[in-house]
Amino acid sequence: MCQHKLDLGFILDNSGSVGSSNFERMKLFVKDLTDFYNLGSEETRVSVMSYSNSANIHIAFSANFANKNQFDSAVDGISFTGGGTATALALNMSYNDMFTSRYGARGPEFKKVLVIITDGQSSGQVDYPAQQLKNSGVVIFSVGIGHVSVRELRIMSSDPVDEHVIILANFIQLEKLAGNMSAKTCNEENPSTTAVPVTNPVKTHVKDPKKVEAGRRLAKISQEAKPRKRTQREAIKEEQNVFGCRK
């Protein structure tokens, strides 16, 4: 039994390629791994999210359960949906919602661990939201099953990457993974507070037509206010007027 107090999060791939029976294996893994922890508001808190085309937090860190059986029942209640593999979207929700005080996450004195389980490649870029999570102190373990993008798993995972990436040949191997991961997640050290710079994806801004027109008018006024350059004929004429002579 782990004696440390964690904020332990799970992101479960709920896409069509997983299938309902394998999604049940994912949920069993969550229940098995949390057997190694004392769950409670003053102990280890657990949050569970699933995703496909969209993401949904089914259990927040703020949820209270009278016992482990109640927690297991809440996990059992998560339904298989099918759909795409929007892993990047799930990571964004994990950063913006799951690991925030609004959803029951605690301060930096508590270790924060996130376990991602997926069997596919994300439909979006995972590097930016994953680095945001890591910069905020969340340790990420990436579990890939079957034909997955190893490169993507490594991008998401915390350093040292080789210790935080787990690749399984099939979903049946999840049955033995909980025991192996219990010590890893329990004894995980708080990461360095040195943040790695992240580059926000390029955003397309739509210009306000009113602001554009106002800018054009201002430019026209400024142009009209500038002294006009004299032509050569005007300069000669001005000189003749000064000396009182004409050619």
mmCIF file of C-alpha atoms in Angstrom:
data_model
loop_
_atom_site.group_PDB
_atom_site.id
_atom_site.type_symbol
_atom_site.label_atom_id
_atom_site.label_comp_id
_atom_site.label_asym_id
_atom_site.label_seq_id
_atom_site.Cartn_x
_atom_site.Cartn_y
_atom_site.Cartn_z
ATOM 1 C CA MET A 1 0.000 0.000 0.000
ATOM 2 C CA CYS A 2 1.365 3.378 -1.021
ATOM 3 C CA GLN A 3 1.834 5.740 1.927
ATOM 4 C CA HIS A 4 2.211 8.873 -0.189
ATOM 5 C CA LYS A 5 -0.686 11.230 -0.865
ATOM 6 C CA LEU A 6 -1.161 11.917 -4.580
ATOM 7 C CA ASP A 7 -3.469 13.606 -7.001
ATOM 8 C CA LEU A 8 -3.668 10.663 -9.412
ATOM 9 C CA GLY A 9 -5.347 11.227 -12.777
ATOM 10 C CA PHE A 10 -6.284 8.849 -15.580
ATOM 11 C CA ILE A 11 -7.028 9.614 -19.240
ATOM 12 C CA LEU A 12 -8.680 6.673 -21.032
ATOM 13 C CA ASP A 13 -8.905 6.361 -24.813
ATOM 14 C CA ASN A 14 -12.593 5.790 -25.574
ATOM 15 C CA SER A 15 -12.254 5.705 -29.382
ATOM 16 C CA GLY A 16 -13.816 3.207 -31.739
ATOM 17 C CA SER A 17 -10.592 1.246 -32.279
ATOM 18 C CA VAL A 18 -10.508 0.337 -28.575
ATOM 19 C CA GLY A 19 -13.846 -1.475 -28.536
ATOM 20 C CA SER A 20 -16.194 -1.965 -25.596
ATOM 21 C CA SER A 21 -14.518 -5.083 -24.163
ATOM 22 C CA ASN A 22 -11.067 -3.489 -24.155
ATOM 23 C CA PHE A 23 -12.483 -0.317 -22.614
ATOM 24 C CA GLU A 24 -13.719 -2.506 -19.774
ATOM 25 C CA ARG A 25 -10.130 -3.744 -19.367
ATOM 26 C CA MET A 26 -8.981 -0.124 -19.082
ATOM 27 C CA LYS A 27 -11.494 0.524 -16.315
ATOM 28 C CA LEU A 28 -10.388 -2.646 -14.519
ATOM 29 C CA PHE A 29 -6.802 -1.382 -14.662
ATOM 30 C CA VAL A 30 -7.890 1.897 -12.999
ATOM 31 C CA LYS A 31 -9.617 -0.032 -10.216
ATOM 32 C CA ASP A 32 -6.628 -2.378 -9.778
ATOM 33 C CA LEU A 33 -4.018 0.393 -9.638
ATOM 34 C CA THR A 34 -6.014 2.441 -7.130
ATOM 35 C CA ASP A 35 -6.190 -0.634 -4.870
ATOM 36 C CA PHE A 36 -2.605 0.232 -3.897
ATOM 37 C CA TYR A 37 -3.649 3.648 -2.510
ATOM 38 C CA ASN A 38 -5.590 4.965 0.448
ATOM 39 C CA LEU A 39 -8.312 7.009 -1.222
ATOM 40 C CA GLY A 40 -9.861 10.009 0.472
ATOM 41 C CA SER A 41 -10.016 13.792 0.554
ATOM 42 C CA GLU A 42 -7.043 13.841 2.960
ATOM 43 C CA GLU A 43 -5.273 10.910 1.300
ATOM 44 C CA THR A 44 -4.882 10.132 -2.419
ATOM 45 C CA ARG A 45 -7.428 11.770 -4.676
ATOM 46 C CA VAL A 46 -8.291 10.223 -8.047
ATOM 47 C CA SER A 47 -9.746 11.746 -11.212
ATOM 48 C CA VAL A 48 -10.811 9.831 -14.325
ATOM 49 C CA MET A 49 -11.389 11.219 -17.823
ATOM 50 C CA SER A 50 -12.242 9.475 -21.084
ATOM 51 C CA TYR A 51 -12.073 10.864 -24.592
ATOM 52 C CA SER A 52 -12.847 10.138 -28.231
ATOM 53 C CA ASN A 53 -13.964 13.049 -30.417
ATOM 54 C CA SER A 54 -14.551 14.998 -27.202
ATOM 55 C CA ALA A 55 -13.368 14.605 -23.613
ATOM 56 C CA ASN A 56 -15.293 14.198 -20.376
ATOM 57 C CA ILE A 57 -14.198 14.204 -16.729
ATOM 58 C CA HIS A 58 -16.293 11.481 -15.115
ATOM 59 C CA ILE A 59 -14.669 11.596 -11.676
ATOM 60 C CA ALA A 60 -13.082 14.791 -10.360
ATOM 61 C CA PHE A 61 -10.483 15.052 -7.605
ATOM 62 C CA SER A 62 -13.169 16.748 -5.515
ATOM 63 C CA ALA A 63 -15.405 13.648 -5.560
ATOM 64 C CA ASN A 64 -15.897 11.983 -2.187
ATOM 65 C CA PHE A 65 -16.438 8.248 -1.773
ATOM 66 C CA ALA A 66 -17.327 6.490 1.458
ATOM 67 C CA ASN A 67 -15.194 3.491 0.479
ATOM 68 C CA LYS A 68 -13.290 1.899 -2.386
ATOM 69 C CA ASN A 69 -16.368 0.009 -3.564
ATOM 70 C CA GLN A 70 -18.148 3.295 -4.224
ATOM 71 C CA PHE A 71 -15.204 4.515 -6.263
ATOM 72 C CA ASP A 72 -15.131 1.264 -8.256
ATOM 73 C CA SER A 73 -18.851 1.616 -8.970
ATOM 74 C CA ALA A 74 -18.272 5.128 -10.301
ATOM 75 C CA VAL A 75 -15.580 3.780 -12.642
ATOM 76 C CA ASP A 76 -17.900 0.991 -13.774
ATOM 77 C CA GLY A 77 -20.458 3.643 -14.684
ATOM 78 C CA ILE A 78 -18.231 5.162 -17.376
ATOM 79 C CA SER A 79 -19.686 4.141 -20.741
ATOM 80 C CA PHE A 80 -17.923 3.234 -23.960
ATOM 81 C CA THR A 81 -18.649 5.790 -26.683
ATOM 82 C CA GLY A 82 -16.455 5.108 -29.711
ATOM 83 C CA GLY A 83 -15.314 7.833 -32.067
ATOM 84 C CA GLY A 84 -12.004 9.484 -32.891
ATOM 85 C CA THR A 85 -8.766 9.896 -30.946
ATOM 86 C CA ALA A 86 -8.565 13.502 -29.737
ATOM 87 C CA THR A 87 -5.715 12.953 -27.275
ATOM 88 C CA ALA A 88 -4.562 16.565 -27.563
ATOM 89 C CA LEU A 89 -8.026 17.756 -26.577
ATOM 90 C CA ALA A 90 -7.975 15.485 -23.514
ATOM 91 C CA LEU A 91 -4.558 16.808 -22.479
ATOM 92 C CA ASN A 92 -5.856 20.366 -22.795
ATOM 93 C CA MET A 93 -8.816 19.535 -20.554
ATOM 94 C CA SER A 94 -6.485 17.859 -18.100
ATOM 95 C CA TYR A 95 -4.416 21.042 -17.856
ATOM 96 C CA ASN A 96 -7.283 23.547 -17.888
ATOM 97 C CA ASP A 97 -9.736 21.595 -15.731
ATOM 98 C CA MET A 98 -8.733 18.268 -14.196
ATOM 99 C CA PHE A 99 -5.577 19.447 -12.378
ATOM 100 C CA THR A 100 -7.060 22.717 -11.112
ATOM 101 C CA SER A 101 -8.405 23.632 -7.687
ATOM 102 C CA ARG A 102 -11.887 24.011 -9.223
ATOM 103 C CA TYR A 103 -11.899 20.255 -9.778
ATOM 104 C CA GLY A 104 -10.319 19.406 -6.441
ATOM 105 C CA ALA A 105 -6.604 19.272 -7.286
ATOM 106 C CA ARG A 106 -4.372 20.352 -4.410
ATOM 107 C CA GLY A 107 -1.260 22.492 -4.110
ATOM 108 C CA PRO A 108 2.324 21.744 -5.175
ATOM 109 C CA GLU A 109 3.084 19.962 -1.902
ATOM 110 C CA PHE A 110 1.098 16.986 -3.245
ATOM 111 C CA LYS A 111 2.545 14.811 -5.990
ATOM 112 C CA LYS A 112 0.590 14.904 -9.223
ATOM 113 C CA VAL A 113 0.638 11.913 -11.557
ATOM 114 C CA LEU A 114 -1.253 11.395 -14.820
ATOM 115 C CA VAL A 115 -1.592 8.023 -16.576
ATOM 116 C CA ILE A 116 -2.656 8.134 -20.241
ATOM 117 C CA ILE A 117 -3.809 4.929 -21.939
ATOM 118 C CA THR A 118 -4.263 4.934 -25.717
ATOM 119 C CA ASP A 119 -4.207 2.570 -28.679
ATOM 120 C CA GLY A 120 -3.881 5.151 -31.442
ATOM 121 C CA GLN A 121 -2.422 8.410 -32.648
ATOM 122 C CA SER A 122 -3.888 11.759 -31.722
ATOM 123 C CA SER A 123 -5.850 13.768 -34.273
ATOM 124 C CA GLY A 124 -4.133 16.906 -32.911
ATOM 125 C CA GLN A 125 -0.700 18.000 -31.703
ATOM 126 C CA VAL A 126 0.036 16.747 -28.183
ATOM 127 C CA ASP A 127 3.354 18.493 -27.520
ATOM 128 C CA TYR A 128 1.971 21.845 -26.356
ATOM 129 C CA PRO A 129 -0.659 20.655 -23.828
ATOM 130 C CA ALA A 130 1.624 17.869 -22.578
ATOM 131 C CA GLN A 131 4.437 20.333 -21.885
ATOM 132 C CA GLN A 132 2.013 22.659 -20.103
ATOM 133 C CA LEU A 133 1.086 19.834 -17.760
ATOM 134 C CA LYS A 134 4.698 18.921 -17.120
ATOM 135 C CA ASN A 135 5.630 22.543 -16.506
ATOM 136 C CA SER A 136 2.860 22.756 -13.915
ATOM 137 C CA GLY A 137 4.331 19.822 -11.980
ATOM 138 C CA VAL A 138 2.337 16.881 -13.362
ATOM 139 C CA VAL A 139 4.285 13.663 -14.005
ATOM 140 C CA ILE A 140 2.969 11.881 -17.101
ATOM 141 C CA PHE A 141 3.090 8.141 -17.784
ATOM 142 C CA SER A 142 2.063 7.134 -21.330
ATOM 143 C CA VAL A 143 0.743 3.619 -21.885
ATOM 144 C CA GLY A 144 0.482 2.654 -25.551
ATOM 145 C CA ILE A 145 -1.287 -0.515 -26.656
ATOM 146 C CA GLY A 146 -0.874 -2.211 -30.041
ATOM 147 C CA HIS A 147 0.089 -0.147 -33.096
ATOM 148 C CA VAL A 148 0.670 3.240 -31.518
ATOM 149 C CA SER A 149 2.905 6.201 -32.296
ATOM 150 C CA VAL A 150 5.934 5.670 -30.083
ATOM 151 C CA ARG A 151 7.137 9.162 -30.942
ATOM 152 C CA GLU A 152 3.877 10.644 -29.646
ATOM 153 C CA LEU A 153 4.079 8.600 -26.448
ATOM 154 C CA ARG A 154 7.589 9.894 -25.837
ATOM 155 C CA ILE A 155 6.534 13.493 -26.475
ATOM 156 C CA MET A 156 3.783 13.224 -23.869
ATOM 157 C CA SER A 157 5.824 11.468 -21.201
ATOM 158 C CA SER A 158 7.902 12.984 -18.428
ATOM 159 C CA ASP A 159 11.677 12.670 -18.173
ATOM 160 C CA PRO A 160 13.427 10.331 -18.109
ATOM 161 C CA VAL A 161 11.213 9.284 -20.992
ATOM 162 C CA ASP A 162 12.261 5.618 -21.032
ATOM 163 C CA GLU A 163 10.933 5.239 -17.485
ATOM 164 C CA HIS A 164 7.582 6.842 -18.271
ATOM 165 C CA VAL A 165 6.660 5.165 -21.571
ATOM 166 C CA ILE A 166 5.054 1.725 -21.414
ATOM 167 C CA ILE A 167 4.194 -0.186 -24.583
ATOM 168 C CA LEU A 168 1.939 -3.253 -24.476
ATOM 169 C CA ALA A 169 1.240 -5.662 -27.309
ATOM 170 C CA ASN A 170 -2.455 -5.984 -26.422
ATOM 171 C CA PHE A 171 -5.084 -5.003 -23.854
ATOM 172 C CA ILE A 172 -4.858 -8.334 -22.014
ATOM 173 C CA GLN A 173 -1.443 -7.257 -20.729
ATOM 174 C CA LEU A 174 -3.149 -4.486 -18.735
ATOM 175 C CA GLU A 175 -4.103 -7.160 -16.198
ATOM 176 C CA LYS A 176 -0.515 -7.377 -14.960
ATOM 177 C CA LEU A 177 0.401 -3.728 -15.395
ATOM 178 C CA ALA A 178 -1.234 -2.366 -12.243
ATOM 179 C CA GLY A 179 1.138 -4.233 -9.936
ATOM 180 C CA ASN A 180 4.174 -3.078 -11.902
ATOM 181 C CA MET A 181 3.043 0.552 -12.043
ATOM 182 C CA SER A 182 1.994 0.871 -8.411
ATOM 183 C CA ALA A 183 5.549 1.390 -7.177
ATOM 184 C CA LYS A 184 6.401 3.729 -10.079
ATOM 185 C CA THR A 185 3.452 6.029 -9.503
ATOM 186 C CA CYS A 186 3.747 5.903 -5.717
ATOM 187 C CA ASN A 187 7.458 6.700 -5.535
ATOM 188 C CA GLU A 188 7.518 9.274 -8.316
ATOM 189 C CA GLU A 189 9.474 12.336 -7.249
ATOM 190 C CA ASN A 190 8.177 15.851 -7.740
ATOM 191 C CA PRO A 191 9.620 17.151 -11.024
ATOM 192 C CA SER A 192 12.014 20.062 -11.323
ATOM 193 C CA THR A 193 10.352 23.454 -11.092
ATOM 194 C CA THR A 194 12.321 24.651 -14.120
ATOM 195 C CA ALA A 195 9.745 25.109 -16.858
ATOM 196 C CA VAL A 196 10.491 24.242 -20.453
ATOM 197 C CA PRO A 197 9.357 26.981 -22.868
ATOM 198 C CA VAL A 198 6.326 26.001 -24.896
ATOM 199 C CA THR A 199 5.214 27.494 -28.181
ATOM 200 C CA ASN A 200 1.540 28.164 -28.521
ATOM 201 C CA PRO A 201 0.051 26.926 -31.799
ATOM 202 C CA VAL A 202 -0.447 29.684 -34.367
ATOM 203 C CA LYS A 203 -3.873 31.275 -34.066
ATOM 204 C CA THR A 204 -5.710 32.940 -36.922
ATOM 205 C CA HIS A 205 -7.067 36.364 -35.978
ATOM 206 C CA VAL A 206 -10.032 37.854 -37.837
ATOM 207 C CA LYS A 207 -9.628 41.605 -38.245
ATOM 208 C CA ASP A 208 -12.457 43.881 -37.160
ATOM 209 C CA PRO A 209 -13.704 45.740 -40.304
ATOM 210 C CA LYS A 210 -14.447 48.879 -38.247
ATOM 211 C CA LYS A 211 -10.899 48.959 -36.903
ATOM 212 C CA VAL A 212 -9.495 48.414 -40.380
ATOM 213 C CA GLU A 213 -11.532 51.341 -41.792
ATOM 214 C CA ALA A 214 -10.521 53.579 -38.863
ATOM 215 C CA GLY A 215 -6.885 52.767 -39.549
ATOM 216 C CA ARG A 216 -7.267 53.685 -43.196
ATOM 217 C CA ARG A 217 -8.832 57.061 -42.323
ATOM 218 C CA LEU A 218 -6.082 57.838 -39.831
ATOM 219 C CA ALA A 219 -3.435 57.001 -42.410
ATOM 220 C CA LYS A 220 -5.156 59.286 -44.958
ATOM 221 C CA ILE A 221 -5.314 62.196 -42.477
ATOM 222 C CA SER A 222 -1.649 61.727 -41.596
ATOM 223 C CA GLN A 223 -0.727 61.703 -45.265
ATOM 224 C CA GLU A 224 -2.667 64.888 -45.965
ATOM 225 C CA ALA A 225 -1.051 66.609 -42.978
ATOM 226 C CA LYS A 226 2.437 66.067 -44.371
ATOM 227 C CA PRO A 227 3.912 69.013 -46.384
ATOM 228 C CA ARG A 228 3.730 68.310 -50.114
ATOM 229 C CA LYS A 229 7.031 68.220 -51.950
ATOM 230 C CA ARG A 230 7.315 71.164 -54.421
ATOM 231 C CA THR A 231 7.807 70.533 -58.085
ATOM 232 C CA GLN A 232 10.737 72.171 -59.937
ATOM 233 C CA ARG A 233 8.382 74.619 -61.711
ATOM 234 C CA GLU A 234 6.868 75.730 -58.402
ATOM 235 C CA ALA A 235 10.314 76.292 -56.915
ATOM 236 C CA ILE A 236 11.397 78.529 -59.869
ATOM 237 C CA LYS A 237 8.169 80.505 -59.670
ATOM 238 C CA GLU A 238 8.605 81.079 -55.956
ATOM 239 C CA GLU A 239 12.179 82.260 -56.513
ATOM 240 C CA GLN A 240 11.038 84.765 -59.186
ATOM 241 C CA ASN A 241 8.432 86.210 -56.852
ATOM 242 C CA VAL A 242 11.020 86.703 -54.126
ATOM 243 C CA PHE A 243 13.402 88.658 -56.383
ATOM 244 C CA GLY A 244 10.644 90.500 -58.220
ATOM 245 C CA CYS A 245 11.583 89.314 -61.676
ATOM 246 C CA ARG A 246 9.955 87.075 -64.253
ATOM 247 C CA LYS A 247 11.308 85.243 -67.229
#
